[in-house]
mmCIF file of C-alpha atoms and ligand atoms in Angstrom:
data_model
loop_
_atom_site.group_PDB
_atom_site.id
_atom_site.type_symbol
_atom_site.label_atom_id
_atom_site.label_comp_id
_atom_site.label_asym_id
_atom_site.label_seq_id
_atom_site.Cartn_x
_atom_site.Cartn_y
_atom_site.Cartn_z
ATOM 1 C CA MET A 194 30.036 7.106 0.773
ATOM 2 C CA ALA A 195 32.904 9.088 -0.717
ATOM 3 C CA PRO A 196 33.424 7.779 -3.929
ATOM 4 C CA SER A 197 35.998 10.276 -5.320
ATOM 5 C CA ARG A 198 38.528 8.677 -2.732
ATOM 6 C CA THR A 199 37.991 5.277 -3.865
ATOM 7 C CA SER A 200 40.389 3.805 -6.707
ATOM 8 C CA PRO A 201 38.720 4.325 -10.254
ATOM 9 C CA HIS A 202 38.991 0.714 -10.650
ATOM 10 C CA ALA A 203 36.120 0.480 -7.926
ATOM 11 C CA LEU A 204 34.053 2.820 -9.423
ATOM 12 C CA THR A 205 32.389 0.082 -11.503
ATOM 13 C CA ALA A 206 29.232 0.631 -13.504
ATOM 14 C CA GLY A 207 27.270 -0.828 -10.681
ATOM 15 C CA VAL A 208 28.408 1.766 -8.306
ATOM 16 C CA LEU A 209 27.560 4.645 -10.807
ATOM 17 C CA PHE A 210 24.222 3.114 -11.236
ATOM 18 C CA GLN A 211 23.883 3.041 -7.300
ATOM 19 C CA LEU A 212 24.543 6.819 -7.561
ATOM 20 C CA VAL A 213 21.725 7.681 -10.160
ATOM 21 C CA ARG A 214 19.368 5.435 -8.291
ATOM 22 C CA GLY A 215 20.198 7.083 -4.864
ATOM 23 C CA GLY A 216 19.467 10.424 -6.251
ATOM 24 C CA GLU A 217 23.343 11.436 -5.802
ATOM 25 C CA ALA A 218 23.983 12.047 -9.667
ATOM 26 C CA ALA A 219 21.561 12.825 -12.508
ATOM 27 C CA SER A 220 23.775 13.277 -15.509
ATOM 28 C CA ARG A 221 26.965 12.143 -16.863
ATOM 29 C CA ALA A 222 28.516 15.536 -15.912
ATOM 30 C CA GLU A 223 27.511 15.035 -12.489
ATOM 31 C CA LEU A 224 28.786 11.395 -12.335
ATOM 32 C CA ALA A 225 32.228 12.545 -13.605
ATOM 33 C CA ARG A 226 32.306 15.178 -10.840
ATOM 34 C CA THR A 227 31.210 13.126 -8.063
ATOM 35 C CA THR A 228 33.450 10.311 -8.961
ATOM 36 C CA GLY A 229 36.462 12.079 -10.371
ATOM 37 C CA LEU A 230 36.120 9.590 -13.370
ATOM 38 C CA ALA A 231 37.024 10.865 -16.901
ATOM 39 C CA ARG A 232 34.031 11.845 -18.801
ATOM 40 C CA SER A 233 34.746 9.018 -21.558
ATOM 41 C CA THR A 234 34.976 6.421 -18.926
ATOM 42 C CA VAL A 235 31.715 7.792 -17.204
ATOM 43 C CA SER A 236 30.040 7.610 -20.713
ATOM 44 C CA GLN A 237 31.373 4.167 -21.521
ATOM 45 C CA ARG A 238 29.742 2.757 -18.198
ATOM 46 C CA VAL A 239 26.392 4.443 -18.691
ATOM 47 C CA ASP A 240 26.098 3.307 -22.217
ATOM 48 C CA SER A 241 26.320 -0.147 -20.657
ATOM 49 C CA LEU A 242 23.881 0.643 -18.051
ATOM 50 C CA LEU A 243 21.591 1.864 -20.666
ATOM 51 C CA GLY A 244 21.723 -1.243 -22.532
ATOM 52 C CA LEU A 245 20.625 -3.177 -19.448
ATOM 53 C CA GLY A 246 17.461 -1.173 -19.439
ATOM 54 C CA LEU A 247 17.759 0.111 -15.634
ATOM 55 C CA LEU A 248 18.701 3.679 -16.677
ATOM 56 C CA ALA A 249 16.819 5.871 -19.009
ATOM 57 C CA GLU A 250 18.039 9.418 -20.464
ATOM 58 C CA ARG A 251 15.841 12.147 -20.981
ATOM 59 C CA GLY A 252 16.539 15.588 -22.566
ATOM 60 C CA GLY A 253 15.508 18.922 -20.694
ATOM 61 C CA GLY A 254 17.253 18.991 -17.427
ATOM 62 C CA PRO A 255 17.822 22.476 -15.688
ATOM 63 C CA SER A 256 19.963 24.351 -18.102
ATOM 64 C CA THR A 257 22.365 27.252 -17.125
ATOM 65 C CA GLY A 258 22.378 28.445 -20.777
ATOM 66 C CA GLY A 259 23.244 26.507 -23.780
ATOM 67 C CA ARG A 260 22.045 23.157 -24.612
ATOM 68 C CA PRO A 261 20.126 21.721 -21.838
ATOM 69 C CA PRO A 262 21.779 18.541 -20.292
ATOM 70 C CA THR A 263 20.373 15.198 -21.000
ATOM 71 C CA ARG A 264 19.137 13.713 -17.354
ATOM 72 C CA LEU A 265 19.856 10.299 -16.263
ATOM 73 C CA GLU A 266 17.119 8.377 -14.312
ATOM 74 C CA PHE A 267 16.600 5.134 -12.954
ATOM 75 C CA ASP A 268 13.885 3.415 -14.775
ATOM 76 C CA ALA A 269 11.710 2.032 -12.012
ATOM 77 C CA GLY A 270 9.048 0.964 -14.499
ATOM 78 C CA SER A 271 11.630 -1.404 -16.498
ATOM 79 C CA GLY A 272 10.665 -4.482 -14.333
ATOM 80 C CA VAL A 273 8.307 -5.628 -11.469
ATOM 81 C CA ILE A 274 8.680 -7.700 -8.270
ATOM 82 C CA LEU A 275 6.121 -10.164 -6.766
ATOM 83 C CA CYS A 276 5.600 -9.815 -3.306
ATOM 84 C CA ALA A 277 3.994 -12.253 -0.991
ATOM 85 C CA ASP A 278 3.541 -11.156 2.927
ATOM 86 C CA LEU A 279 2.236 -14.411 4.230
ATOM 87 C CA GLY A 280 0.883 -14.730 7.863
ATOM 88 C CA ALA A 281 -0.877 -17.380 9.765
ATOM 89 C CA THR A 282 -4.393 -16.553 8.851
ATOM 90 C CA HIS A 283 -4.216 -13.651 6.506
ATOM 91 C CA CYS A 284 -1.583 -12.553 3.600
ATOM 92 C CA ARG A 285 -1.357 -9.497 1.387
ATOM 93 C CA LEU A 286 0.139 -10.045 -2.350
ATOM 94 C CA ALA A 287 1.132 -7.307 -4.621
ATOM 95 C CA VAL A 288 3.135 -6.314 -7.618
ATOM 96 C CA SER A 289 5.708 -3.587 -7.165
ATOM 97 C CA ASP A 290 7.854 -1.738 -9.641
ATOM 98 C CA LEU A 291 11.751 -1.457 -9.192
ATOM 99 C CA GLY A 292 11.324 1.700 -6.888
ATOM 100 C CA ALA A 293 9.186 -0.720 -4.357
ATOM 101 C CA GLU A 294 6.072 1.456 -5.549
ATOM 102 C CA ILE A 295 3.111 -0.893 -5.251
ATOM 103 C CA LEU A 296 1.055 -1.130 -8.540
ATOM 104 C CA VAL A 297 -1.546 -3.483 -7.491
ATOM 105 C CA GLU A 298 -2.180 -5.655 -4.272
ATOM 106 C CA LEU A 299 -4.359 -8.171 -2.958
ATOM 107 C CA PRO A 300 -5.269 -8.665 1.040
ATOM 108 C CA ALA A 301 -6.872 -12.027 1.519
ATOM 109 C CA GLU A 302 -7.609 -14.644 4.080
ATOM 110 C CA LEU A 303 -5.186 -17.437 4.117
ATOM 111 C CA ASP A 304 -4.663 -20.537 5.918
ATOM 112 C CA ILE A 305 -0.772 -21.300 6.280
ATOM 113 C CA ALA A 306 -1.344 -24.642 7.857
ATOM 114 C CA GLY A 307 -2.892 -25.671 4.434
ATOM 115 C CA GLY A 308 0.870 -26.472 3.478
ATOM 116 C CA PRO A 309 3.455 -25.196 1.046
ATOM 117 C CA GLU A 310 1.958 -26.800 -2.190
ATOM 118 C CA THR A 311 -1.647 -25.712 -1.623
ATOM 119 C CA VAL A 312 -0.457 -22.299 -0.413
ATOM 120 C CA LEU A 313 2.330 -21.490 -2.860
ATOM 121 C CA ALA A 314 0.238 -22.871 -5.672
ATOM 122 C CA TRP A 315 -2.684 -20.365 -4.752
ATOM 123 C CA VAL A 316 -0.083 -17.518 -4.445
ATOM 124 C CA GLN A 317 1.083 -18.257 -7.898
ATOM 125 C CA ASP A 318 -2.098 -18.228 -9.447
ATOM 126 C CA ARG A 319 -3.106 -14.850 -7.532
ATOM 127 C CA PHE A 320 0.405 -13.376 -8.854
ATOM 128 C CA GLY A 321 -0.513 -14.321 -12.587
ATOM 129 C CA GLU A 322 -4.021 -12.429 -12.033
ATOM 130 C CA LEU A 323 -2.174 -9.256 -10.156
ATOM 131 C CA LEU A 324 0.364 -9.169 -13.281
ATOM 132 C CA ALA A 325 -2.447 -9.174 -15.776
ATOM 133 C CA GLU A 326 -4.370 -6.600 -13.736
ATOM 134 C CA ALA A 327 -0.980 -4.465 -13.719
ATOM 135 C CA GLY A 328 -0.790 -5.126 -17.401
ATOM 136 C CA ARG A 329 2.594 -6.852 -17.006
ATOM 137 C CA THR A 330 3.860 -10.103 -18.221
ATOM 138 C CA ALA A 331 5.747 -12.941 -16.393
ATOM 139 C CA ASP A 332 8.828 -11.908 -18.655
ATOM 140 C CA GLN A 333 9.072 -8.529 -16.857
ATOM 141 C CA VAL A 334 9.371 -10.512 -13.386
ATOM 142 C CA ARG A 335 12.751 -9.231 -11.909
ATOM 143 C CA GLY A 336 12.659 -11.385 -8.581
ATOM 144 C CA ILE A 337 9.921 -12.653 -6.055
ATOM 145 C CA GLY A 338 10.003 -11.642 -2.244
ATOM 146 C CA VAL A 339 8.202 -13.928 0.291
ATOM 147 C CA GLY A 340 7.673 -13.323 3.817
ATOM 148 C CA LEU A 341 6.840 -16.105 6.144
ATOM 149 C CA PRO A 342 5.170 -16.172 9.613
ATOM 150 C CA GLY A 343 8.136 -18.348 11.084
ATOM 151 C CA PRO A 344 12.155 -18.748 11.171
ATOM 152 C CA VAL A 345 13.795 -18.914 7.754
ATOM 153 C CA GLU A 346 17.157 -20.350 6.565
ATOM 154 C CA LEU A 347 17.973 -17.380 4.319
ATOM 155 C CA THR A 348 20.467 -18.857 1.814
ATOM 156 C CA ALA A 349 18.034 -21.820 1.015
ATOM 157 C CA GLY A 350 14.864 -19.930 1.538
ATOM 158 C CA ARG A 351 13.853 -22.576 3.467
ATOM 159 C CA ALA A 352 11.399 -22.502 6.510
ATOM 160 C CA VAL A 353 13.095 -23.948 9.815
ATOM 161 C CA SER A 354 10.889 -25.705 12.371
ATOM 162 C CA PRO A 355 8.158 -23.203 11.971
ATOM 163 C CA PRO A 356 5.790 -23.702 14.906
ATOM 164 C CA ILE A 357 2.771 -22.287 13.386
ATOM 165 C CA MET A 358 3.424 -23.895 9.901
ATOM 166 C CA PRO A 359 2.644 -27.404 9.631
ATOM 167 C CA GLY A 360 4.182 -29.335 6.647
ATOM 168 C CA TRP A 361 6.743 -26.425 5.916
ATOM 169 C CA ASP A 362 9.732 -27.417 8.017
ATOM 170 C CA GLY A 363 12.547 -27.741 5.512
ATOM 171 C CA VAL A 364 10.761 -26.972 2.466
ATOM 172 C CA ALA A 365 12.759 -24.782 0.236
ATOM 173 C CA VAL A 366 10.128 -22.073 -1.122
ATOM 174 C CA PRO A 367 12.200 -20.801 -4.387
ATOM 175 C CA ALA A 368 11.851 -24.356 -6.109
ATOM 176 C CA HIS A 369 8.038 -23.864 -6.141
ATOM 177 C CA PHE A 370 8.405 -20.765 -8.427
ATOM 178 C CA ALA A 371 10.813 -21.895 -10.798
ATOM 179 C CA ALA A 372 8.389 -23.551 -13.255
ATOM 180 C CA ARG A 373 6.337 -20.594 -13.639
ATOM 181 C CA PHE A 374 8.781 -17.700 -13.161
ATOM 182 C CA PRO A 375 12.036 -19.131 -14.428
ATOM 183 C CA GLY A 376 15.304 -16.947 -13.635
ATOM 184 C CA ALA A 377 13.343 -14.797 -11.281
ATOM 185 C CA PRO A 378 15.478 -15.131 -8.024
ATOM 186 C CA VAL A 379 13.203 -15.979 -5.008
ATOM 187 C CA LEU A 380 14.110 -14.122 -1.426
ATOM 188 C CA VAL A 381 12.453 -15.607 1.543
ATOM 189 C CA ASP A 382 12.755 -14.192 4.970
ATOM 190 C CA ASN A 383 10.632 -13.993 8.161
ATOM 191 C CA ASP A 384 7.699 -11.690 8.264
ATOM 192 C CA VAL A 385 8.922 -9.386 11.073
ATOM 193 C CA ASN A 386 12.276 -8.819 9.352
ATOM 194 C CA VAL A 387 10.586 -8.149 6.146
ATOM 195 C CA MET A 388 8.368 -5.653 7.801
ATOM 196 C CA ALA A 389 11.093 -3.831 9.600
ATOM 197 C CA LEU A 390 13.045 -3.645 6.393
ATOM 198 C CA GLY A 391 9.718 -2.116 4.527
ATOM 199 C CA GLU A 392 9.305 0.360 7.377
ATOM 200 C CA TYR A 393 12.908 1.376 7.377
ATOM 201 C CA TRP A 394 13.422 1.738 3.644
ATOM 202 C CA ALA A 395 9.870 3.910 3.432
ATOM 203 C CA SER A 396 10.167 6.087 6.343
ATOM 204 C CA TRP A 397 13.679 6.173 7.948
ATOM 205 C CA ARG A 398 16.713 5.311 5.847
ATOM 206 C CA HIS A 399 17.605 9.045 5.125
ATOM 207 C CA THR A 400 17.392 10.099 8.899
ATOM 208 C CA VAL A 401 18.328 6.902 10.986
ATOM 209 C CA ASP A 402 20.841 4.102 10.972
ATOM 210 C CA ASP A 403 19.537 1.989 13.900
ATOM 211 C CA LEU A 404 16.008 1.085 14.255
ATOM 212 C CA LEU A 405 13.946 -1.673 15.926
ATOM 213 C CA PHE A 406 10.538 -2.952 14.481
ATOM 214 C CA VAL A 407 8.275 -4.328 16.826
ATOM 215 C CA LYS A 408 5.505 -6.686 15.935
ATOM 216 C CA VAL A 409 2.425 -6.856 18.138
ATOM 217 C CA ALA A 410 0.065 -9.480 16.716
ATOM 218 C CA THR A 411 -0.807 -12.989 17.388
ATOM 219 C CA GLY A 412 2.705 -13.391 18.296
ATOM 220 C CA ILE A 413 5.446 -10.790 19.250
ATOM 221 C CA GLY A 414 8.892 -10.238 17.381
ATOM 222 C CA CYS A 415 11.299 -7.771 16.730
ATOM 223 C CA GLY A 416 13.073 -6.775 13.639
ATOM 224 C CA ILE A 417 16.599 -5.167 14.019
ATOM 225 C CA VAL A 418 18.171 -2.676 11.422
ATOM 226 C CA SER A 419 21.651 -1.769 12.507
ATOM 227 C CA GLY A 420 23.841 0.584 10.572
ATOM 228 C CA GLY A 421 21.334 0.799 7.958
ATOM 229 C CA ALA A 422 21.085 -2.883 7.222
ATOM 230 C CA LEU A 423 18.942 -5.751 8.392
ATOM 231 C CA HIS A 424 20.790 -7.603 11.368
ATOM 232 C CA ARG A 425 19.735 -11.272 11.185
ATOM 233 C CA GLY A 426 22.046 -12.811 13.629
ATOM 234 C CA ALA A 427 24.426 -15.987 13.451
ATOM 235 C CA ASP A 428 21.309 -18.172 12.768
ATOM 236 C CA GLY A 429 18.765 -15.705 11.695
ATOM 237 C CA THR A 430 16.802 -15.574 14.952
ATOM 238 C CA ALA A 431 18.038 -12.106 15.935
ATOM 239 C CA GLY A 432 15.110 -10.171 17.327
ATOM 240 C CA ASP A 433 13.154 -13.194 18.409
ATOM 241 C CA ILE A 434 11.897 -11.444 21.486
ATOM 242 C CA GLY A 435 8.419 -13.175 22.244
ATOM 243 C CA HIS A 436 10.040 -15.853 24.466
ATOM 244 C CA VAL A 437 11.724 -13.308 26.683
ATOM 245 C CA GLN A 438 10.338 -13.806 30.153
ATOM 246 C CA VAL A 439 9.100 -10.602 31.950
ATOM 247 C CA PRO A 440 9.110 -10.241 35.783
ATOM 248 C CA ASP A 441 5.381 -8.946 35.626
ATOM 249 C CA ALA A 442 3.889 -11.561 33.449
ATOM 250 C CA GLY A 443 2.994 -13.988 36.066
ATOM 251 C CA ASP A 444 3.034 -17.763 35.355
ATOM 252 C CA ALA A 445 1.082 -17.782 32.125
ATOM 253 C CA LEU A 446 1.906 -20.806 30.063
ATOM 254 C CA CYS A 447 3.413 -20.033 26.666
ATOM 255 C CA HIS A 448 2.977 -22.167 23.562
ATOM 256 C CA CYS A 449 6.646 -22.727 23.680
ATOM 257 C CA GLY A 450 6.483 -24.715 27.001
ATOM 258 C CA ASN A 451 7.935 -22.005 29.132
ATOM 259 C CA ARG A 452 6.027 -19.613 31.711
ATOM 260 C CA GLY A 453 5.963 -15.892 31.630
ATOM 261 C CA CYS A 454 7.093 -15.201 28.189
ATOM 262 C CA VAL A 455 5.888 -11.901 26.910
ATOM 263 C CA GLU A 456 4.110 -13.248 24.320
ATOM 264 C CA ALA A 457 2.069 -15.267 26.583
ATOM 265 C CA VAL A 458 1.001 -12.033 28.162
ATOM 266 C CA ALA A 459 1.110 -9.435 25.725
ATOM 267 C CA SER A 460 0.199 -10.862 22.364
ATOM 268 C CA GLY A 461 -3.338 -10.124 20.724
ATOM 269 C CA GLY A 462 -4.540 -13.599 21.583
ATOM 270 C CA ALA A 463 -2.936 -13.242 25.232
ATOM 271 C CA VAL A 464 -5.187 -10.066 25.501
ATOM 272 C CA ALA A 465 -8.036 -11.576 24.148
ATOM 273 C CA ARG A 466 -7.888 -14.370 26.586
ATOM 274 C CA ARG A 467 -7.649 -11.978 29.636
ATOM 275 C CA LEU A 468 -10.755 -10.200 28.228
ATOM 276 C CA VAL A 469 -12.832 -13.462 28.216
ATOM 277 C CA ASP A 470 -11.470 -14.048 31.832
ATOM 278 C CA VAL A 471 -13.189 -10.665 32.838
ATOM 279 C CA GLY A 472 -16.352 -11.525 30.763
ATOM 280 C CA VAL A 473 -15.631 -9.689 27.518
ATOM 281 C CA ASP A 474 -16.230 -11.615 24.388
ATOM 282 C CA ALA A 475 -12.807 -11.380 22.218
ATOM 283 C CA HIS A 476 -11.041 -14.192 20.210
ATOM 284 C CA ASN A 477 -8.115 -12.455 18.649
ATOM 285 C CA SER A 478 -6.087 -9.239 17.925
ATOM 286 C CA ARG A 479 -8.804 -7.666 15.539
ATOM 287 C CA ASP A 480 -11.457 -8.328 18.145
ATOM 288 C CA VAL A 481 -9.223 -6.648 20.725
ATOM 289 C CA VAL A 482 -8.494 -3.468 18.607
ATOM 290 C CA GLY A 483 -12.232 -3.233 17.995
ATOM 291 C CA LEU A 484 -13.057 -3.168 21.669
ATOM 292 C CA VAL A 485 -10.233 -0.502 22.205
ATOM 293 C CA ARG A 486 -11.730 1.647 19.347
ATOM 294 C CA ALA A 487 -15.348 1.375 20.784
ATOM 295 C CA GLY A 488 -14.001 2.603 24.138
ATOM 296 C CA ASN A 489 -14.235 -0.683 26.224
ATOM 297 C CA PRO A 490 -12.453 0.113 29.520
ATOM 298 C CA GLN A 491 -11.252 -3.406 30.168
ATOM 299 C CA ALA A 492 -9.898 -3.766 26.783
ATOM 300 C CA VAL A 493 -8.046 -0.303 27.055
ATOM 301 C CA GLU A 494 -6.520 -0.793 30.296
ATOM 302 C CA LEU A 495 -5.315 -4.578 29.126
ATOM 303 C CA VAL A 496 -3.950 -3.154 25.907
ATOM 304 C CA ARG A 497 -2.112 -0.522 27.762
ATOM 305 C CA GLN A 498 -0.628 -3.302 30.326
ATOM 306 C CA ALA A 499 0.440 -5.176 27.260
ATOM 307 C CA GLY A 500 2.236 -2.112 26.144
ATOM 308 C CA ARG A 501 3.944 -1.856 29.387
ATOM 309 C CA LEU A 502 5.021 -5.539 29.222
ATOM 310 C CA VAL A 503 6.441 -5.291 25.688
ATOM 311 C CA GLY A 504 8.078 -2.035 27.198
ATOM 312 C CA GLU A 505 9.779 -4.036 29.796
ATOM 313 C CA VAL A 506 11.401 -6.252 27.134
ATOM 314 C CA LEU A 507 12.315 -3.362 24.935
ATOM 315 C CA ALA A 508 13.754 -1.190 27.921
ATOM 316 C CA GLY A 509 16.460 -3.828 27.870
ATOM 317 C CA ALA A 510 16.895 -3.663 24.131
ATOM 318 C CA VAL A 511 17.122 -0.095 24.117
ATOM 319 C CA ASN A 512 20.075 -0.125 26.760
ATOM 320 C CA PHE A 513 21.820 -2.908 24.512
ATOM 321 C CA PHE A 514 21.290 -1.731 21.263
ATOM 322 C CA ASN A 515 20.659 2.051 21.529
ATOM 323 C CA PRO A 516 18.186 2.607 18.570
ATOM 324 C CA ALA A 517 17.239 5.847 17.292
ATOM 325 C CA VAL A 518 13.649 4.695 16.867
ATOM 326 C CA ILE A 519 11.318 1.907 17.927
ATOM 327 C CA VAL A 520 8.545 1.562 15.224
ATOM 328 C CA VAL A 521 5.538 -0.409 16.681
ATOM 329 C CA GLY A 522 3.328 -2.482 14.106
ATOM 330 C CA GLY A 523 1.368 -5.701 13.724
ATOM 331 C CA ASP A 524 -2.601 -6.088 14.281
ATOM 332 C CA MET A 525 -2.470 -4.599 17.922
ATOM 333 C CA ALA A 526 -0.761 -1.423 16.560
ATOM 334 C CA HIS A 527 -4.122 -0.464 15.167
ATOM 335 C CA ALA A 528 -4.843 0.263 18.991
ATOM 336 C CA HIS A 529 -1.677 2.383 18.782
ATOM 337 C CA GLU A 530 -2.445 5.082 21.246
ATOM 338 C CA GLN A 531 -2.827 2.649 24.047
ATOM 339 C CA LEU A 532 -0.250 0.113 23.126
ATOM 340 C CA ILE A 533 2.576 2.992 22.431
ATOM 341 C CA ALA A 534 1.551 4.705 25.758
ATOM 342 C CA GLY A 535 2.138 1.566 27.547
ATOM 343 C CA ILE A 536 5.488 0.757 25.850
ATOM 344 C CA ARG A 537 6.682 4.596 25.955
ATOM 345 C CA GLU A 538 5.950 4.594 29.768
ATOM 346 C CA VAL A 539 8.180 1.687 30.746
ATOM 347 C CA VAL A 540 10.946 2.291 28.162
ATOM 348 C CA TYR A 541 11.552 5.925 29.111
ATOM 349 C CA ARG A 542 11.369 4.921 32.883
ATOM 350 C CA ARG A 543 13.599 1.784 32.609
ATOM 351 C CA SER A 544 16.190 2.585 29.998
ATOM 352 C CA THR A 545 19.191 5.003 30.659
ATOM 353 C CA ALA A 546 18.806 8.386 30.105
ATOM 354 C CA LEU A 547 21.431 8.553 27.610
ATOM 355 C CA ALA A 548 19.888 5.883 25.845
ATOM 356 C CA THR A 549 16.428 7.374 25.340
ATOM 357 C CA ARG A 550 17.752 11.022 24.938
ATOM 358 C CA HIS A 551 16.857 10.693 21.295
ATOM 359 C CA LEU A 552 14.780 7.739 21.159
ATOM 360 C CA GLU A 553 11.362 8.165 19.324
ATOM 361 C CA VAL A 554 8.909 5.372 19.640
ATOM 362 C CA ALA A 555 6.337 5.580 16.680
ATOM 363 C CA ARG A 556 3.404 3.805 14.850
ATOM 364 C CA SER A 557 4.276 1.992 11.823
ATOM 365 C CA ARG A 558 3.475 4.277 9.008
ATOM 366 C CA LEU A 559 3.043 1.387 6.355
ATOM 367 C CA ASP A 560 0.695 -0.407 8.417
ATOM 368 C CA ASP A 561 -0.491 -3.376 6.896
ATOM 369 C CA ARG A 562 1.585 -2.790 3.735
ATOM 370 C CA ALA A 563 4.950 -3.135 5.784
ATOM 371 C CA GLY A 564 5.280 -6.618 4.778
ATOM 372 C CA VAL A 565 4.775 -6.324 0.688
ATOM 373 C CA ILE A 566 6.910 -3.125 0.658
ATOM 374 C CA GLY A 567 9.484 -5.108 2.726
ATOM 375 C CA CYS A 568 9.545 -8.079 0.442
ATOM 376 C CA ALA A 569 10.154 -5.741 -2.680
ATOM 377 C CA VAL A 570 12.920 -3.943 -0.870
ATOM 378 C CA THR A 571 14.610 -7.421 0.092
ATOM 379 C CA VAL A 572 14.780 -8.417 -3.607
ATOM 380 C CA LEU A 573 15.679 -4.928 -4.763
ATOM 381 C CA GLU A 574 18.719 -4.575 -2.417
ATOM 382 C CA GLN A 575 20.027 -7.840 -3.819
ATOM 383 C CA ILE A 576 19.078 -7.459 -7.695
ATOM 384 C CA LEU A 577 20.114 -3.736 -7.824
ATOM 385 C CA SER A 578 23.185 -3.984 -5.815
ATOM 386 C CA PRO A 579 26.308 -2.756 -7.240
ATOM 387 C CA ALA A 580 27.779 -6.413 -7.597
ATOM 388 C CA ALA A 581 24.758 -7.680 -9.087
ATOM 389 C CA ILE A 582 24.667 -5.076 -11.487
ATOM 390 C CA ASP A 583 28.129 -5.535 -12.401
ATOM 391 C CA ASP A 584 27.516 -9.353 -12.768
ATOM 392 C CA ALA A 585 24.632 -8.525 -14.990
ATOM 393 C CA LEU A 586 26.618 -6.374 -17.356
ATOM 394 C CA ALA A 587 29.423 -9.183 -17.552
ATOM 395 C CA GLU A 588 26.813 -11.632 -18.424
ATOM 396 C CA ALA A 589 25.215 -9.330 -21.095
ATOM 397 C CA GLU A 590 28.723 -8.377 -22.514
ATOM 398 C CA ALA A 591 30.255 -11.984 -22.615
ATOM 399 C CA PRO A 592 30.825 -13.736 -25.942
ATOM 400 C CA PRO A 593 27.901 -16.352 -26.520
ATOM 401 C CA GLU A 594 28.972 -19.744 -25.419
ATOM 402 C CA GLU A 595 29.470 -21.944 -28.385
ATOM 403 C CA ALA A 596 26.375 -24.460 -28.730
ATOM 404 C CA THR A 597 27.033 -27.889 -27.491
ATOM 405 C CA ALA A 598 25.551 -30.553 -29.311
HETATM 406 ZN ZN1 LIG B 828 7.307 -18.675 24.902
#
């Protein structure tokens, strides 16, 4: 961003807030220098931001002689976000601050097929307990982020024909939270997008603009970060790579009704079934990972082979999208050496030399927390955007509406 070239009218309080939050300016003087705005204008806008409670002013910054300058800081502790990363069979709930730092969290078993009423009531009860554990109250909740294991219509926060979520089709999730957490925006996205955003935000946003996050678990999916932002596509299904056919997949029947989908041969469940075929007891991704860690040779070979099959799909994606990094996450990433070795083997062989010149293939660093951190970031990107801050200021400064009888 080059704020100094922007018209002073575009340098709203929301933009100044963003500069402080992003660490680009840490005092009124620095804001004036960075933006080219008059000191008096900066002071006026900073004062309104201080009124919102999102910035804090503290004495004792580095001094070059004379009175030490007052430092401006983003006050990440001034509110909390509730995060629910819901999977098919397990979930993770958390309370984060406004810097996406997790304050308290709860991993738990969950049956998403129990339906939205049961599941979301349970989630809210746990949210209440987690808030108490964090020493926070419901009125400090600034937003709620939810990841669901299926396609989501973003604007309505509604699940759309989710194959593994009976009873959720067309259900608008935000309405379920309105009574208990009134006024808190509820943002819902599919779990892979949420994980991609969390991973990008936590580890890559300062160095990379284009990233693919591949989740290999019960299913296989991909989240796309393009130009520093999540790319969802026209209908929100971008990155749905699980049902891409791979030539080496044979004719394994997929739950979608087609044959040869990568998910039908390389997901955790598919590898478990192949292990059973060769006489090794395994039921799901976790069993497969356990066997790989114990050095079971069939499991090692099958996971490596699963990595190669995922790599075939990704090789095409690399040529098409030219990411700087592919991050591999999901349950199966716990067997990461074998899985990633298989992916690398094929991606580097099958993608063009130019597209892989700087390509990094890395394991998820957030691991099981990618989802909850992504839920927090999904909310924060919205409620702390310059436009949202300007709206909040306009609302705070508007004269109170006359009471109507
Ligand atoms: Zn399929």
